[in-house]
Short mmCIF file of N, CA and C in Angstrom, two decimals:
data_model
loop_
_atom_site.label_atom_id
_atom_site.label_comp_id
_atom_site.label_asym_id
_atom_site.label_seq_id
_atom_site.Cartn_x
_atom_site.Cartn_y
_atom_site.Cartn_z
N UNK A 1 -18.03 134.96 104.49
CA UNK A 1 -19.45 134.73 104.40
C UNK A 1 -19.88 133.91 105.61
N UNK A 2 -21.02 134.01 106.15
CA UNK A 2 -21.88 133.69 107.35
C UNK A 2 -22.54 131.98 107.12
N UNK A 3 -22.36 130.95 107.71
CA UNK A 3 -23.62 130.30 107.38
C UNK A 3 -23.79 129.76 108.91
N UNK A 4 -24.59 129.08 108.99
CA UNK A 4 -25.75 128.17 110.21
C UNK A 4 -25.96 127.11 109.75
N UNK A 5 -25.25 126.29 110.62
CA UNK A 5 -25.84 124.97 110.62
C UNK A 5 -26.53 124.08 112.01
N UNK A 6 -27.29 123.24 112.00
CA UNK A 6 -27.49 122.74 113.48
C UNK A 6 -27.06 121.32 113.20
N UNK A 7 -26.26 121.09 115.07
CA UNK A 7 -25.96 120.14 115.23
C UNK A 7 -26.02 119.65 116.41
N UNK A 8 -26.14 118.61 116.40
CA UNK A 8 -26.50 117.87 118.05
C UNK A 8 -25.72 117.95 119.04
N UNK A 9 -26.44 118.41 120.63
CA UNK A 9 -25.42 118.62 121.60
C UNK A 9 -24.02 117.58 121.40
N UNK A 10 -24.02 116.06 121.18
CA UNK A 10 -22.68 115.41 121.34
C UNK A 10 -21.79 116.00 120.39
N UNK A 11 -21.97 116.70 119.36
CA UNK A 11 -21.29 117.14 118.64
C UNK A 11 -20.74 118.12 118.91
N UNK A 12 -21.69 119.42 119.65
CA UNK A 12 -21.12 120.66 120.06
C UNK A 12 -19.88 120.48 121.40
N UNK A 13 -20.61 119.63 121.74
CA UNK A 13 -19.61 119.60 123.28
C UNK A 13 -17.92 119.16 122.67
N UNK A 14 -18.37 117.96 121.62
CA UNK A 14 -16.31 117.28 121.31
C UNK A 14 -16.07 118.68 120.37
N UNK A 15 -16.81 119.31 119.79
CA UNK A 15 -16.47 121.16 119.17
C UNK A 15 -15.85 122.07 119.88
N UNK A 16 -16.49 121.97 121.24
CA UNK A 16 -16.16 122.40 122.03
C UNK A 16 -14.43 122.08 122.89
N UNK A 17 -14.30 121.37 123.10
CA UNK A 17 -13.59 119.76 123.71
C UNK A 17 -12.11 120.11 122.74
N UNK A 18 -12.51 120.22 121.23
CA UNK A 18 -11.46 120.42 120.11
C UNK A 18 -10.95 121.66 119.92
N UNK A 19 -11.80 122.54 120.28
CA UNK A 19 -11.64 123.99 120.14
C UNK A 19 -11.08 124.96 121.43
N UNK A 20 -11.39 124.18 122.22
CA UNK A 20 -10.08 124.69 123.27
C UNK A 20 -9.21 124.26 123.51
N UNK A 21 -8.76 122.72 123.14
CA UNK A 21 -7.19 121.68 122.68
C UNK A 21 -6.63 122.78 121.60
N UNK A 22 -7.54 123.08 120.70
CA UNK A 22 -6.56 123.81 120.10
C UNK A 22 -6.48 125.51 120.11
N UNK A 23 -6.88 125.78 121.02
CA UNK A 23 -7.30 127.37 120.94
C UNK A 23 -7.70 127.91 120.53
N UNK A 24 -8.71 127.98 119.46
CA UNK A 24 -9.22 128.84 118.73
C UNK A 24 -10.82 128.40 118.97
N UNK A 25 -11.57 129.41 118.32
CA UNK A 25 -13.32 129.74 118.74
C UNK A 25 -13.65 128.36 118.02
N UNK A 26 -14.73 127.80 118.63
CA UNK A 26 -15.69 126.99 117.67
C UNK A 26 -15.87 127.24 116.38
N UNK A 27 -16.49 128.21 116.28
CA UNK A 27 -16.47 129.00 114.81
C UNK A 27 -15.13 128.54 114.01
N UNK A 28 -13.62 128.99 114.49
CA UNK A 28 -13.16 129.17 114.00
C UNK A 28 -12.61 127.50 113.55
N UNK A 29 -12.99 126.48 114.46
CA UNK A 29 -13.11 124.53 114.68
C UNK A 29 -13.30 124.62 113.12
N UNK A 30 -15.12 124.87 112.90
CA UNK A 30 -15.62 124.52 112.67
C UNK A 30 -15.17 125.10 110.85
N UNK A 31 -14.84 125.83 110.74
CA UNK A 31 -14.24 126.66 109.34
C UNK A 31 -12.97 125.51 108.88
N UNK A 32 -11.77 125.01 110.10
CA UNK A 32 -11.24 124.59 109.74
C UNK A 32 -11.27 123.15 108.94
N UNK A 33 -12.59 122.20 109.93
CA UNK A 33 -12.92 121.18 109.33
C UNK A 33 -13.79 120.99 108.09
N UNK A 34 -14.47 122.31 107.55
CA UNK A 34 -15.00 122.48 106.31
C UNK A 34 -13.82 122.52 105.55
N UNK A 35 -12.92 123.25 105.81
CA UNK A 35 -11.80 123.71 104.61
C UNK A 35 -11.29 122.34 104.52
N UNK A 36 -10.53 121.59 105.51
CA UNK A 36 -10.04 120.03 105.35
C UNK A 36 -11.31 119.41 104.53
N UNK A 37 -12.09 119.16 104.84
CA UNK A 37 -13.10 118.14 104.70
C UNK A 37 -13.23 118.67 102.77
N UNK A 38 -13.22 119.59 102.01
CA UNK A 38 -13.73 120.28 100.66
C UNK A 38 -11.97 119.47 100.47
N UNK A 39 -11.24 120.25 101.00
CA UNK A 39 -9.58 119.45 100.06
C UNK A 39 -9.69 118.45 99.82
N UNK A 40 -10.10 117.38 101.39
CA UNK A 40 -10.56 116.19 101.13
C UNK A 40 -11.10 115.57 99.84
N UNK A 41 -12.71 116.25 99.68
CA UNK A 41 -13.14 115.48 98.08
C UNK A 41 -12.59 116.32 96.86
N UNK A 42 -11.98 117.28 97.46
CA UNK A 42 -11.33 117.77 95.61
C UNK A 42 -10.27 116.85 95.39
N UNK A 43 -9.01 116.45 96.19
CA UNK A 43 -8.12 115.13 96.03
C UNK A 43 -8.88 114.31 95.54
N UNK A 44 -9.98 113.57 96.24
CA UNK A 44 -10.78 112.41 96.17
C UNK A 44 -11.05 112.69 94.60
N UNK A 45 -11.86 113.53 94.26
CA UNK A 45 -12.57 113.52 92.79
C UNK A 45 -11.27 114.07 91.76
N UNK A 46 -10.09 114.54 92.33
CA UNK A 46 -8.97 114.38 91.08
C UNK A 46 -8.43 113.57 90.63
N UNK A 47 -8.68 112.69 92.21
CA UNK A 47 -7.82 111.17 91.83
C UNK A 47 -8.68 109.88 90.96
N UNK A 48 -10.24 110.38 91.19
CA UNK A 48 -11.17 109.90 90.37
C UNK A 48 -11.09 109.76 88.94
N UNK A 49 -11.02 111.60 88.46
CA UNK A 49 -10.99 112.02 87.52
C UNK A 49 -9.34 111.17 86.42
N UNK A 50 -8.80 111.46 87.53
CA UNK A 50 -6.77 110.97 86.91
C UNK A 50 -7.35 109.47 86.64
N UNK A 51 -7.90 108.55 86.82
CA UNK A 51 -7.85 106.95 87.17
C UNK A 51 -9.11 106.74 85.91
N UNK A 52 -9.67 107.49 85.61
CA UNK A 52 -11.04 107.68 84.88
C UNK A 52 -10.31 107.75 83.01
N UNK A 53 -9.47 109.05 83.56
CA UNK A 53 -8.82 109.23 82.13
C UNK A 53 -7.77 108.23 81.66
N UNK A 54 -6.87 107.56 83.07
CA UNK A 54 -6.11 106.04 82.27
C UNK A 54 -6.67 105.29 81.77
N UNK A 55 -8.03 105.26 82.50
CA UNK A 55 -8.87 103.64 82.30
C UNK A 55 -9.27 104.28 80.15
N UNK A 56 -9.39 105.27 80.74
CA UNK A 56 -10.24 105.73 79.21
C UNK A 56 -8.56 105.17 78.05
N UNK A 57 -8.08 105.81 78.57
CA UNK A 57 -6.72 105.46 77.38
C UNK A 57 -6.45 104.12 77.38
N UNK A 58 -6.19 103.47 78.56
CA UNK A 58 -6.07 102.02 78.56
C UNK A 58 -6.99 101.37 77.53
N UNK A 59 -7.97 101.68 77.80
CA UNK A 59 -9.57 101.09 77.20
C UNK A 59 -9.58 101.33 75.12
N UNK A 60 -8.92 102.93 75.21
CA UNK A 60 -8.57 103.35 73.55
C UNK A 60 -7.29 102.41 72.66
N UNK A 61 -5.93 102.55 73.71
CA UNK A 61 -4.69 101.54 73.40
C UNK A 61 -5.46 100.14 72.96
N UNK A 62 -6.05 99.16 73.76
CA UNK A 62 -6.57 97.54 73.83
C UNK A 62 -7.36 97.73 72.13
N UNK A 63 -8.32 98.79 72.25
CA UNK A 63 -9.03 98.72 71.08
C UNK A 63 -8.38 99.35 69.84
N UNK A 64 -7.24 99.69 69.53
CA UNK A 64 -6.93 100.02 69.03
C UNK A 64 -5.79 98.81 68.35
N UNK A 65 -4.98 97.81 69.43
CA UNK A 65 -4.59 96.64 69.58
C UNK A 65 -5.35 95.95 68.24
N UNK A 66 -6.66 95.81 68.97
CA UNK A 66 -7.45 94.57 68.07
C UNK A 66 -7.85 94.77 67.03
N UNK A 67 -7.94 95.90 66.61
CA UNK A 67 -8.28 96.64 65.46
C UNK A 67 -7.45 96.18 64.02
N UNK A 68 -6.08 96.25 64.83
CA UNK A 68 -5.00 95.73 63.65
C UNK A 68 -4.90 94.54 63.28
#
């Protein structure tokens, strides 16, 4: 799938700058740092999610503690 985005010459040029360090098209830069950058917050929000559900059990165990 196709998209467009705009971005400011300092940006295009280190795109540029990155994309022939590593050989491949801008385009193809620019696909790669979307794909990193999405892994990025899916880790981020699993590790959220994982730390969310201890706190929740931690939080059930304590009250469950005082209960008795």
């Amino acid at each position: 799938m196709r998209i467009q985005v705009n971005v400011g010459d300092d940006i295009v040029k280190q795109l540029d700058k990155y994309a022939e360090m590593m050989g491949v098209s801008r385009s193809a830069l620019c696909s790669i740092f979307i794909g990193q950058g999405i892994l990025g917050y899916n880790k981020s929000f699993e590790m959220i999610d994982v730390l969310g559900q201890k706190l929740g059990e931690s939080w059930l165990a304590e009250k469950a503690v005082k209960e008795k």
